PDB file of C-alpha atoms in Angstrom:
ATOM      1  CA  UNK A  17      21.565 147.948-132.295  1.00 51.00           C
ATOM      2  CA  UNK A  18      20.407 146.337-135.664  1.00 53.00           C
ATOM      3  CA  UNK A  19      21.499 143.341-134.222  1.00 53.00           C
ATOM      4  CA  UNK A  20      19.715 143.477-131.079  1.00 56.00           C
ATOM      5  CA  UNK A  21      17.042 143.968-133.506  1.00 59.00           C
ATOM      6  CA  UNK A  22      17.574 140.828-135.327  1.00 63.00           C
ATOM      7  CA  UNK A  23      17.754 138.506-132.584  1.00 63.00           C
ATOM      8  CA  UNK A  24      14.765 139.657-131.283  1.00 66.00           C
ATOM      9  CA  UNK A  25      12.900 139.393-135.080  1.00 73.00           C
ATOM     10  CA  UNK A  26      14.427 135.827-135.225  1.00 72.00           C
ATOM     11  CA  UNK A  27      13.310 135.077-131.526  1.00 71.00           C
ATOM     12  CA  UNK A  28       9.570 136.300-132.171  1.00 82.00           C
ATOM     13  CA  UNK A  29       9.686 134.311-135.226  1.00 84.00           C
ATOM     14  CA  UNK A  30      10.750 131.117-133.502  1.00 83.00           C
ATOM     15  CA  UNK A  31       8.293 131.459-130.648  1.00 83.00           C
ATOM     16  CA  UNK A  32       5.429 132.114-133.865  1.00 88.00           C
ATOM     17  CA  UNK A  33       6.665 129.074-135.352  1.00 90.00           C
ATOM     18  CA  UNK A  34       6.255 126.815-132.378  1.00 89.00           C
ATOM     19  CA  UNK A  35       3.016 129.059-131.298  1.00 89.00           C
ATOM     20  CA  UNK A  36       2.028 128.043-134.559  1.00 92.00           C
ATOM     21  CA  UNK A  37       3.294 123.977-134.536  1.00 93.00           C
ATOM     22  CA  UNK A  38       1.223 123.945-130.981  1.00 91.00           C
ATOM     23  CA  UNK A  39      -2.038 125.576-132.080  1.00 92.00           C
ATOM     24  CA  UNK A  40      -1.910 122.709-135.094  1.00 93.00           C
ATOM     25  CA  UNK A  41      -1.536 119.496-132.917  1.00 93.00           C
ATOM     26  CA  UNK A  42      -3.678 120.928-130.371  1.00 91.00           C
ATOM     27  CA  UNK A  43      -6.465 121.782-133.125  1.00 91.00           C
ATOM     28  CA  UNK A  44      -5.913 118.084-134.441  1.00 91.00           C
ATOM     29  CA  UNK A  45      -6.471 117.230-131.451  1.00 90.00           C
ATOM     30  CA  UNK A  46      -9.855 119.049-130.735  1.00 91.00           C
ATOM     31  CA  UNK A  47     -10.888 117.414-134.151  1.00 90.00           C
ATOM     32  CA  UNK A  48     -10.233 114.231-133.145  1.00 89.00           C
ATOM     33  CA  UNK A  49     -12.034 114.514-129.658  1.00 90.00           C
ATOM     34  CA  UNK A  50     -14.909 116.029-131.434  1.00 90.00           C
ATOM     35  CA  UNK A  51     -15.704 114.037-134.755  1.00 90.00           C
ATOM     36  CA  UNK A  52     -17.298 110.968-132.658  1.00 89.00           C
ATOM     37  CA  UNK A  53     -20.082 113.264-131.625  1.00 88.00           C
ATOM     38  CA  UNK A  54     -20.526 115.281-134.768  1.00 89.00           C
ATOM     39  CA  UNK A  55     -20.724 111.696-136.158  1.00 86.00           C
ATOM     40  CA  UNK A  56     -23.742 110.438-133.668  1.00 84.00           C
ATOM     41  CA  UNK A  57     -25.079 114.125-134.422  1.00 85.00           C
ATOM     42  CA  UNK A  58     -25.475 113.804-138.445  1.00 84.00           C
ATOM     43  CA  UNK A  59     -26.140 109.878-137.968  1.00 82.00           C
ATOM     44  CA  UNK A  60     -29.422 111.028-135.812  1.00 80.00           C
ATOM     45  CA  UNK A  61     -30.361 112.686-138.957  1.00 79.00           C
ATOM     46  CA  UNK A  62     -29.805 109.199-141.357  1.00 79.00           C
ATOM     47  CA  UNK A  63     -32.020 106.317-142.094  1.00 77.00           C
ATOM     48  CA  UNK A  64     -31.127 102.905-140.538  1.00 77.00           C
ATOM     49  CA  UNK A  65     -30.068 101.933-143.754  1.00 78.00           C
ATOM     50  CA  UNK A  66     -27.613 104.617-144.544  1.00 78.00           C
ATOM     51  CA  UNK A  67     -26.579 104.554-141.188  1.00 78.00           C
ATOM     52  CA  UNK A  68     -25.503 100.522-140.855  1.00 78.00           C
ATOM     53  CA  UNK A  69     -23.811 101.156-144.424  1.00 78.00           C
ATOM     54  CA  UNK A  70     -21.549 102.968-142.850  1.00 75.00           C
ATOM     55  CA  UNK A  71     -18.917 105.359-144.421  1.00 75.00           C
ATOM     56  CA  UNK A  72     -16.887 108.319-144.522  1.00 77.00           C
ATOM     57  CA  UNK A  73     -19.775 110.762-145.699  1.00 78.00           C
ATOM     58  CA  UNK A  74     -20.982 112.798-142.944  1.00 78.00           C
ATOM     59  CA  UNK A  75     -24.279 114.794-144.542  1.00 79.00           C
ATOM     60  CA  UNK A  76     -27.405 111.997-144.462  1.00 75.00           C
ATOM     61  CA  UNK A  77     -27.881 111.343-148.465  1.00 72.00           C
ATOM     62  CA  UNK A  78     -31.593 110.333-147.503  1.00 65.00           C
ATOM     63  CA  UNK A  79     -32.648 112.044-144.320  1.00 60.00           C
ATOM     64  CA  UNK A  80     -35.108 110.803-141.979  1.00 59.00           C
ATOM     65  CA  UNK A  81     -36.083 113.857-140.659  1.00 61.00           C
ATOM     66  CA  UNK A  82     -37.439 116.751-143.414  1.00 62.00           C
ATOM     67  CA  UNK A  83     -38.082 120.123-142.684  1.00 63.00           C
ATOM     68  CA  UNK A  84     -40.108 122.298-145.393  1.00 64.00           C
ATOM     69  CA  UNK A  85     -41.395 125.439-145.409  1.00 67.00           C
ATOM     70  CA  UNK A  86     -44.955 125.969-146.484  1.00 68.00           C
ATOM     71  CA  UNK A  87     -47.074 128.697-146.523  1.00 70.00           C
ATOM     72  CA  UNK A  88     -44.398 130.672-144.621  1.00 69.00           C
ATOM     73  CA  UNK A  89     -44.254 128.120-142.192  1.00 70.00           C
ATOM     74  CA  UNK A  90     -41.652 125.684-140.908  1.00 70.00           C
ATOM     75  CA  UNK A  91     -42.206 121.912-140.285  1.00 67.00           C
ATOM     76  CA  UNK A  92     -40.578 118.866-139.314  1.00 65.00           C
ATOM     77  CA  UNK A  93     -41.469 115.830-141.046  1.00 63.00           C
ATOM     78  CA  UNK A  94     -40.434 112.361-141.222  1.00 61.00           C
ATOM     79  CA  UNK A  95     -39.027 110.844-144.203  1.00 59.00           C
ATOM     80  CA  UNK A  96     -37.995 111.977-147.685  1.00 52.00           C
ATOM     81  CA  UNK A  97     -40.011 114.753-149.392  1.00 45.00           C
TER      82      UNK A  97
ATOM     83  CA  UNK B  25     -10.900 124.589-127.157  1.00 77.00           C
ATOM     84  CA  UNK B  26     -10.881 123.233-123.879  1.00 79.00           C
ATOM     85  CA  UNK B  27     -14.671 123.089-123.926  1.00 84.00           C
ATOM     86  CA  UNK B  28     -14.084 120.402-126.839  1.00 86.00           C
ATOM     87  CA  UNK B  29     -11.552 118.520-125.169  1.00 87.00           C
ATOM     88  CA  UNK B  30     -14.073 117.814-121.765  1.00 88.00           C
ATOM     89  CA  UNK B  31     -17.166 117.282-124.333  1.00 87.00           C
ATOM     90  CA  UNK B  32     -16.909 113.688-124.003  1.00 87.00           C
ATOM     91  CA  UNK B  33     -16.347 113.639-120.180  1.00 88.00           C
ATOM     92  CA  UNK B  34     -20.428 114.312-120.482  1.00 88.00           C
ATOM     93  CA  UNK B  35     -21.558 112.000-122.422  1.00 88.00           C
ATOM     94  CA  UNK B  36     -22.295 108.130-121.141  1.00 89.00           C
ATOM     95  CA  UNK B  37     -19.554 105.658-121.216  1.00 89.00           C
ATOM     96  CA  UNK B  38     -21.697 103.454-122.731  1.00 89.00           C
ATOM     97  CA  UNK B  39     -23.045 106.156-125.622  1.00 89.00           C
ATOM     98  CA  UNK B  40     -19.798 106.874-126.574  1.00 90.00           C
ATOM     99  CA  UNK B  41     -18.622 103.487-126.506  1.00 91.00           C
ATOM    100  CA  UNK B  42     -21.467 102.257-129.217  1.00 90.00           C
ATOM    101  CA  UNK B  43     -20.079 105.815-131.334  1.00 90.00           C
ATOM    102  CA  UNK B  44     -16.423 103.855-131.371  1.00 92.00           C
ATOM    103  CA  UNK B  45     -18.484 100.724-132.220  1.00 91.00           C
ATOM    104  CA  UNK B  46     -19.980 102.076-135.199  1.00 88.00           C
ATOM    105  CA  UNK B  47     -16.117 103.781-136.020  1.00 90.00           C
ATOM    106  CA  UNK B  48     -13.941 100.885-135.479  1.00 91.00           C
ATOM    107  CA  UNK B  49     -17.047  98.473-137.444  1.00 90.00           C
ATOM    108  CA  UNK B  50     -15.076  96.503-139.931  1.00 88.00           C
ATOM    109  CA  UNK B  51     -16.599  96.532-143.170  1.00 86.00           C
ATOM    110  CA  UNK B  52     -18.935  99.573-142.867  1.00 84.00           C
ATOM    111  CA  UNK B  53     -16.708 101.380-139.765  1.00 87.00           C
ATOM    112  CA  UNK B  54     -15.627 105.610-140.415  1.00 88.00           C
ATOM    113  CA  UNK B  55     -12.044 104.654-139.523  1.00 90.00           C
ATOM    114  CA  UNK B  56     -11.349 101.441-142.197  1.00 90.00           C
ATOM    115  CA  UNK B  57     -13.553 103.647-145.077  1.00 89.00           C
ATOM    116  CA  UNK B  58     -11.509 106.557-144.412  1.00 88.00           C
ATOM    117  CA  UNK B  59      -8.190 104.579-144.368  1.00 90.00           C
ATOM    118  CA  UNK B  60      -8.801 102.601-147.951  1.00 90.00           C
ATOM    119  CA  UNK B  61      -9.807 106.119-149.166  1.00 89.00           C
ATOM    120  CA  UNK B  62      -6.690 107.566-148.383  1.00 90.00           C
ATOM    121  CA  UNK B  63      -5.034 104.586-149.493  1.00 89.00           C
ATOM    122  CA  UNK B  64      -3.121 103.418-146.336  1.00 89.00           C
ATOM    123  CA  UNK B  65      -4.766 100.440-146.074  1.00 88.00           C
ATOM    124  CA  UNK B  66      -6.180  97.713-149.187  1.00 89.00           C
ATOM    125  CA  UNK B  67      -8.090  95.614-147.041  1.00 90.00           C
ATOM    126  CA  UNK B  68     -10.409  96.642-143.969  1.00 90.00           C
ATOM    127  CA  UNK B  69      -8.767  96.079-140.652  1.00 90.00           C
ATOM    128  CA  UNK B  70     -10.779  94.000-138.142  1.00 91.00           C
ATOM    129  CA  UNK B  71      -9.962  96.262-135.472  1.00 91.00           C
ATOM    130  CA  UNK B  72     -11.744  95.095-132.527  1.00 91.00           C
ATOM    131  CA  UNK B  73     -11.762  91.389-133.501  1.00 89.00           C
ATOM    132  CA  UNK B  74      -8.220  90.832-133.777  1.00 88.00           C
ATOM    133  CA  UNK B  75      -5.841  90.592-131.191  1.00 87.00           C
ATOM    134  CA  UNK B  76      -3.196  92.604-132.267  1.00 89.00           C
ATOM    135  CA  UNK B  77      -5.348  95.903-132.575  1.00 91.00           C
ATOM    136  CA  UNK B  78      -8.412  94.975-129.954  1.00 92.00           C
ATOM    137  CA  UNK B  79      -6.424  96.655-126.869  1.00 91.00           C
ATOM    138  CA  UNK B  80      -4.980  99.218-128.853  1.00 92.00           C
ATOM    139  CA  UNK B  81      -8.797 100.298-129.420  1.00 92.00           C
ATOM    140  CA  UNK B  82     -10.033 100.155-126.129  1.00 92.00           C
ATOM    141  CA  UNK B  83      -7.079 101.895-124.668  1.00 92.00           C
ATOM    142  CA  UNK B  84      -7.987 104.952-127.052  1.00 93.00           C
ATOM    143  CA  UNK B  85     -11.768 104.807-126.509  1.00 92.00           C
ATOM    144  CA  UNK B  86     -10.768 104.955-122.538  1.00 91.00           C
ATOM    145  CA  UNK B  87      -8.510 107.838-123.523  1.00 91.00           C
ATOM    146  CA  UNK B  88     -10.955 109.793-125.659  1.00 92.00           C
ATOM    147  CA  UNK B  89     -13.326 109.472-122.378  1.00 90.00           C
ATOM    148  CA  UNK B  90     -11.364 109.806-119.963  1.00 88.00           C
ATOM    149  CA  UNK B  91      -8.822 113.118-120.265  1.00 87.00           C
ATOM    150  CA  UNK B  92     -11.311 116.034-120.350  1.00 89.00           C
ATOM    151  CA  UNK B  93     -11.635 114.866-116.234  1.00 90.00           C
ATOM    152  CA  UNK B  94      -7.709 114.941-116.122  1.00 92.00           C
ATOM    153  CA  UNK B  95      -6.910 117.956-118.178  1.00 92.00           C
ATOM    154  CA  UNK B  96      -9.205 119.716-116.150  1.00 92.00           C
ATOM    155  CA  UNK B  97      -7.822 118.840-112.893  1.00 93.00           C
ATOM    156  CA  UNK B  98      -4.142 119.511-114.548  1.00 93.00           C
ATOM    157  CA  UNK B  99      -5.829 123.093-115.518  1.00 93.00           C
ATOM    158  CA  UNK B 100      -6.348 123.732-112.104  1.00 92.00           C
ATOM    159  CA  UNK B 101      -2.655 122.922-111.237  1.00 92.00           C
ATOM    160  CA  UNK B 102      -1.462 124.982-113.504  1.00 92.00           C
ATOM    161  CA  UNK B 103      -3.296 128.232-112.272  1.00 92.00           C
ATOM    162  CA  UNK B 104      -2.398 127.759-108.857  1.00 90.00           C
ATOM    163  CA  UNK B 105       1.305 128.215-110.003  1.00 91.00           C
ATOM    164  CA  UNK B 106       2.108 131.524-109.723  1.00 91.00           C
ATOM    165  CA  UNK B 107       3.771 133.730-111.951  1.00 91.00           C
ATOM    166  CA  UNK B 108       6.629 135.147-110.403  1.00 92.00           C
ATOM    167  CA  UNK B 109       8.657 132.042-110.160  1.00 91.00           C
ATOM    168  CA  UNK B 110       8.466 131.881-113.946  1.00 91.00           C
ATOM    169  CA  UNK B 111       9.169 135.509-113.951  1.00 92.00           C
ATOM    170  CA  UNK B 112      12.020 134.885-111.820  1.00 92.00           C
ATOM    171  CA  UNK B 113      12.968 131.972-114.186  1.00 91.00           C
ATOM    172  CA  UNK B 114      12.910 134.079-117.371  1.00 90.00           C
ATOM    173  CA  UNK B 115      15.351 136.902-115.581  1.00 92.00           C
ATOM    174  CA  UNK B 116      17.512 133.807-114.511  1.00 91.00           C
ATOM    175  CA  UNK B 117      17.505 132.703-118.303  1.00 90.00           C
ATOM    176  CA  UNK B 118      15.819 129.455-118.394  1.00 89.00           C
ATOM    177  CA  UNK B 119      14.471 128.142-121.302  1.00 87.00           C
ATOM    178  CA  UNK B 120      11.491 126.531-122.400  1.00 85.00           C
ATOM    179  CA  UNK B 121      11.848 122.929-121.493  1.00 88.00           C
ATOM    180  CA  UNK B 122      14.133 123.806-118.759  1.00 91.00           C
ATOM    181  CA  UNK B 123      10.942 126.151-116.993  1.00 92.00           C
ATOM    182  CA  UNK B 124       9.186 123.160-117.905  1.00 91.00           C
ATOM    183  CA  UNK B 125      11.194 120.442-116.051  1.00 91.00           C
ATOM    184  CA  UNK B 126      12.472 122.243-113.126  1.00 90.00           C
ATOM    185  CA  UNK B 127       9.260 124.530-112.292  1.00 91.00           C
ATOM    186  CA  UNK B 128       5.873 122.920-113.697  1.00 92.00           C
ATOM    187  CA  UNK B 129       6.368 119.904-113.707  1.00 91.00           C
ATOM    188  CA  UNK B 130       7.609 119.679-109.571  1.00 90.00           C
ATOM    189  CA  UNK B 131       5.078 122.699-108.878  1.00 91.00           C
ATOM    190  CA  UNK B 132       2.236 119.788-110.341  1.00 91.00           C
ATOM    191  CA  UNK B 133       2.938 117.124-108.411  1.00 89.00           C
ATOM    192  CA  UNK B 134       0.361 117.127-106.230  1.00 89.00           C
ATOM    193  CA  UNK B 135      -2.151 117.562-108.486  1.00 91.00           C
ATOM    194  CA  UNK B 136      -0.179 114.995-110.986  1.00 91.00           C
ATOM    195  CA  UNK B 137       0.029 112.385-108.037  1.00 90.00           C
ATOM    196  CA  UNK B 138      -4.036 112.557-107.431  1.00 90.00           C
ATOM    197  CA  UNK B 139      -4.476 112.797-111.880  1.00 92.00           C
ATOM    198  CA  UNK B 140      -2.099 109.060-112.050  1.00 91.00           C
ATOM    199  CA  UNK B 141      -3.851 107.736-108.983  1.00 89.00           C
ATOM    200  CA  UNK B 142      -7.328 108.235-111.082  1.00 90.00           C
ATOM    201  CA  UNK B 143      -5.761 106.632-113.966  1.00 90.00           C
ATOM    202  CA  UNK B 144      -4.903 103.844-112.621  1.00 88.00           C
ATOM    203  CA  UNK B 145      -7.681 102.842-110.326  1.00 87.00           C
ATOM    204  CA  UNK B 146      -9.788 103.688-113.322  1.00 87.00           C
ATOM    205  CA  UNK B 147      -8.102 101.287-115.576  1.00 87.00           C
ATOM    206  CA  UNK B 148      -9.064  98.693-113.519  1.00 84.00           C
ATOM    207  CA  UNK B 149     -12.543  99.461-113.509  1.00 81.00           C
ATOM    208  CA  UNK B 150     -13.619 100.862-116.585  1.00 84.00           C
ATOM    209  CA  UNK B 151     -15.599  97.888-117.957  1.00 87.00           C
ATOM    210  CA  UNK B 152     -18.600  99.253-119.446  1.00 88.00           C
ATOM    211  CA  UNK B 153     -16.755 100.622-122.668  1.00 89.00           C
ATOM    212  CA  UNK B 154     -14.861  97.073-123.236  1.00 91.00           C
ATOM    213  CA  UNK B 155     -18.305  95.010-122.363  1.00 90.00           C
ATOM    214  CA  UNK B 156     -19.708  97.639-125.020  1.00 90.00           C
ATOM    215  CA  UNK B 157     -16.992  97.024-128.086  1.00 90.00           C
ATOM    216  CA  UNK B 158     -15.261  93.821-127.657  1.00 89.00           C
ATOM    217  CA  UNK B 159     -17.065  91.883-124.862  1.00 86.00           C
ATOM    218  CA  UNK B 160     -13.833  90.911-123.613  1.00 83.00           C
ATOM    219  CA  UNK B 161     -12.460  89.177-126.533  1.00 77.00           C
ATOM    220  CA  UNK B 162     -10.938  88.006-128.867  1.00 86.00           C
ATOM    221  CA  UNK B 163     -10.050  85.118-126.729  1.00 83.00           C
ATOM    222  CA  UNK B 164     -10.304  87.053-123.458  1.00 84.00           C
ATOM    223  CA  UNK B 165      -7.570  89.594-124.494  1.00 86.00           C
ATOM    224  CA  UNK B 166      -9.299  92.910-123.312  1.00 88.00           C
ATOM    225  CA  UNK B 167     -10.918  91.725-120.627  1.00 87.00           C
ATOM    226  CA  UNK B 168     -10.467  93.919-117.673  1.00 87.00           C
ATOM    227  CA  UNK B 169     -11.135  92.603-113.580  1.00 87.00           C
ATOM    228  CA  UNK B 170     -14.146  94.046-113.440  1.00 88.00           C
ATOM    229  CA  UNK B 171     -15.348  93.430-116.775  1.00 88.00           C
ATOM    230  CA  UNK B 172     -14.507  89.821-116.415  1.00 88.00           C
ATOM    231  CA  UNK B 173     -16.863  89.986-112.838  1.00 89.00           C
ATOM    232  CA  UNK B 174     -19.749  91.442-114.602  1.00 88.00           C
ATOM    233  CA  UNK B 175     -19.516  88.434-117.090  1.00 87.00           C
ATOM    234  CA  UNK B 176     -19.252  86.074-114.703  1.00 87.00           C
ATOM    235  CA  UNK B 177     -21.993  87.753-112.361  1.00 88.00           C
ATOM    236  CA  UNK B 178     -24.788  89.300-115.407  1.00 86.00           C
ATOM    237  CA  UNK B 179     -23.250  87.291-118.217  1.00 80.00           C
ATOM    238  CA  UNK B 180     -23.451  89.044-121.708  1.00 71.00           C
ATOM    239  CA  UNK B 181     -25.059  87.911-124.937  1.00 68.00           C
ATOM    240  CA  UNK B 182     -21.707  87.414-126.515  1.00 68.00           C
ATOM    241  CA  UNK B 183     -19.896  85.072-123.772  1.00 64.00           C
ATOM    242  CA  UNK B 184     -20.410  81.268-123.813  1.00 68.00           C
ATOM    243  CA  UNK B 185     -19.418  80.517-120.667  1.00 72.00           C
ATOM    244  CA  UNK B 186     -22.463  79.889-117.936  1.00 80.00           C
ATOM    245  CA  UNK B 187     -23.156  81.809-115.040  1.00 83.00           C
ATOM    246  CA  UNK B 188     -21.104  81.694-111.348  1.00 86.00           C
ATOM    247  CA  UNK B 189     -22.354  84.307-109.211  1.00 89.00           C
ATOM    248  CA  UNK B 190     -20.799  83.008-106.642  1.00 91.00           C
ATOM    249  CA  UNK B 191     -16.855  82.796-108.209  1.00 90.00           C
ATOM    250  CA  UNK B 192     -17.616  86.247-109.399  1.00 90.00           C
ATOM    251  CA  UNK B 193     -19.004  87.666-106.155  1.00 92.00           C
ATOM    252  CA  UNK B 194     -15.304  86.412-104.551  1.00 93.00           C
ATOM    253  CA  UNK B 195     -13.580  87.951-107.559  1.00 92.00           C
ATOM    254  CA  UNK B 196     -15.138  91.082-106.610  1.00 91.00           C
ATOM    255  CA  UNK B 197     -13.782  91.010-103.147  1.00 93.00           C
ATOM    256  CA  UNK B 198     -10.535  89.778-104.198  1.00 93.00           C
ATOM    257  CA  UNK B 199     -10.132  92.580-106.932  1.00 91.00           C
ATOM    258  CA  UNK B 200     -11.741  95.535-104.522  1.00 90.00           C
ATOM    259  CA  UNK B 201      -8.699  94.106-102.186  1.00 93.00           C
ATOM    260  CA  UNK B 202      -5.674  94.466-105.248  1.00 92.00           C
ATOM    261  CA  UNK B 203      -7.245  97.753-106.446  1.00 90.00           C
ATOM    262  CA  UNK B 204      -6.767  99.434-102.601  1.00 91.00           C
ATOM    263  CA  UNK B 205      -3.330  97.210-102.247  1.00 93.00           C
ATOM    264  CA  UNK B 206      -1.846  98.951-106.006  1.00 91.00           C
ATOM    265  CA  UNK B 207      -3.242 102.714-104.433  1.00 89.00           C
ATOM    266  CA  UNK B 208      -1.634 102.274-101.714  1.00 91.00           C
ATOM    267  CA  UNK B 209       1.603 101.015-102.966  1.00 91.00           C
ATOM    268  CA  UNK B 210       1.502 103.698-105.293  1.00 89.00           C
ATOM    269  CA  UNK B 211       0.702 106.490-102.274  1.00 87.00           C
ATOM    270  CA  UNK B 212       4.144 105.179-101.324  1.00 87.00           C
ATOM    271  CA  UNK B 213       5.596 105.579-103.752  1.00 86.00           C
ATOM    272  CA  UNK B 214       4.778 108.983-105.029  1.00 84.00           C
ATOM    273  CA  UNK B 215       5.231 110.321-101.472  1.00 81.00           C
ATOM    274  CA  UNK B 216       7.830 112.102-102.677  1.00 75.00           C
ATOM    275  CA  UNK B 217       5.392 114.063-105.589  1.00 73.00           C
ATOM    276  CA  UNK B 218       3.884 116.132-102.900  1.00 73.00           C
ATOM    277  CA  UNK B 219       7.096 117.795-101.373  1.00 68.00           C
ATOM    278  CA  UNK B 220       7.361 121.329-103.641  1.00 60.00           C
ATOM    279  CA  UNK B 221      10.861 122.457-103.542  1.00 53.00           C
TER     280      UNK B 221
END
């Protein structure tokens, strides 16, 4: 009986383990599908400049587009405060 | 996830293509900055001018594009198999791989013999992501049929050679002709895909 129990414990494990092994390459995957457009996304929000120099930094350092809050109210600007 | 892996199914082949452009960009590119910063690389690759990596690019641009369609038709497949023959499987003790080989794989093959046939008459004619990053080259290496057409037809403001409508209007013919030759060869020849045993 405790063996039974075992092989079962060791069976569950192995089908966690490769539950586990396929939820990694498939969520490597999903990154690597998905970073091109996250990449266009943040770049919409970059100056030419910063955008031609290229890099691995996602977040615009100098963002074209500005929104501040004055007054209580919420507005889109263009260019750097 | 699946919603992530059809994203870029939606978005223009020639959008995405200029994305991989700006990725694959040799001195300012995502990929060669990410590479050197990692250290696998010293110096930046020239990935879509040299001739070693230019088709290996293009091939995964076409692949990033192009498997949302497929995996979505394969999705399909898959739910139309039903359950009890991997029910019946388990209580005969397959494994795995052996469920895999001998019951979803054969139960697919109609579905996998319409998914290859899309592959490959899409190779052929997916120009509009290699006119976008390479413009054929270097030296004519990832030049497809019809992207080589559409430079001979429309021309593009990287090739040097002139216009000739008229050679490229009898490529077109000639290539339509191959393309239905190959799918039908191919019909043939995965006649045997369709019979579910």
């Amino acid at each position: 009986m405790a063996k039974e129990r075992t092989g079962h414990s060791v069976e569950s494990r192995k089908t966690k383990m490769i539950n586990v092994v396929i939820f990694l390459l498939l969520a490597t995957l999903a990154f690597f599908t998905v970073y091109p457009v996250i990449y266009i996304l943040f770049g919409s929000f970059k100056t030419n400049n910063e955008l031609v120099r290229g890099g691995v930094n996602l977040l615009p350092r100098n963002s074209f587009w500005t929104i501040t809050s004055r007054h209580g109210k919420w507005r889109i600007s263009q260019g750097t405060p | 996830m699946q919603g992530i892996y059809f994203l870029p199914t939606v978005i223009s082949s020639a959008v995405y293509s200029l994305i991989w452009y700006f990725i694959f960009a040799t001195y300012n590119g995502v990929l060669n900055a990410f590479l050197q910063r990692i250290g696998v690389i010293q110096q930046p690759i020239d990935w879509l001018g040299s001739g070693k990596t230019a088709m290996a690019a293009v091939v995964i641009v076409a692949v990033w594009g192009g498997f949302g369609n497929y995996m979505i038709l394969l999705i399909s497949g898959l739910a139309g198999i039903p359950s009890d023959v991997y029910e019946s499987a388990q209580i005969d003790g397959a494994n795995g791989i052996q469920t895999f080989f001998k019951i979803t794989l054969p139960m697919l093959g109609p579905v996998l013999k319409v998914v290859i046939m899309l592959a490959i008459t899409t190779a052929f004619k997916d120009y509009e992501s290699i006119l976008v990053l390479t413009a054929g080259g270097p030296n004519n290496r990832t030049h497809v049929m019809f992207s080589y057409i559409f430079q001979m037809v429309f021309g593009t403001s990287r090739a040097k050679t002139p216009l000739q409508i008229g050679y490229g209007s009898v490529l077109s013919i000639v290539s339509a002709l191959i393309v239905g030759v190959i799918t039908i060869i191919y019909l043939k020849i995965s006649k045997k895909m369709d019979d579910i045993s």
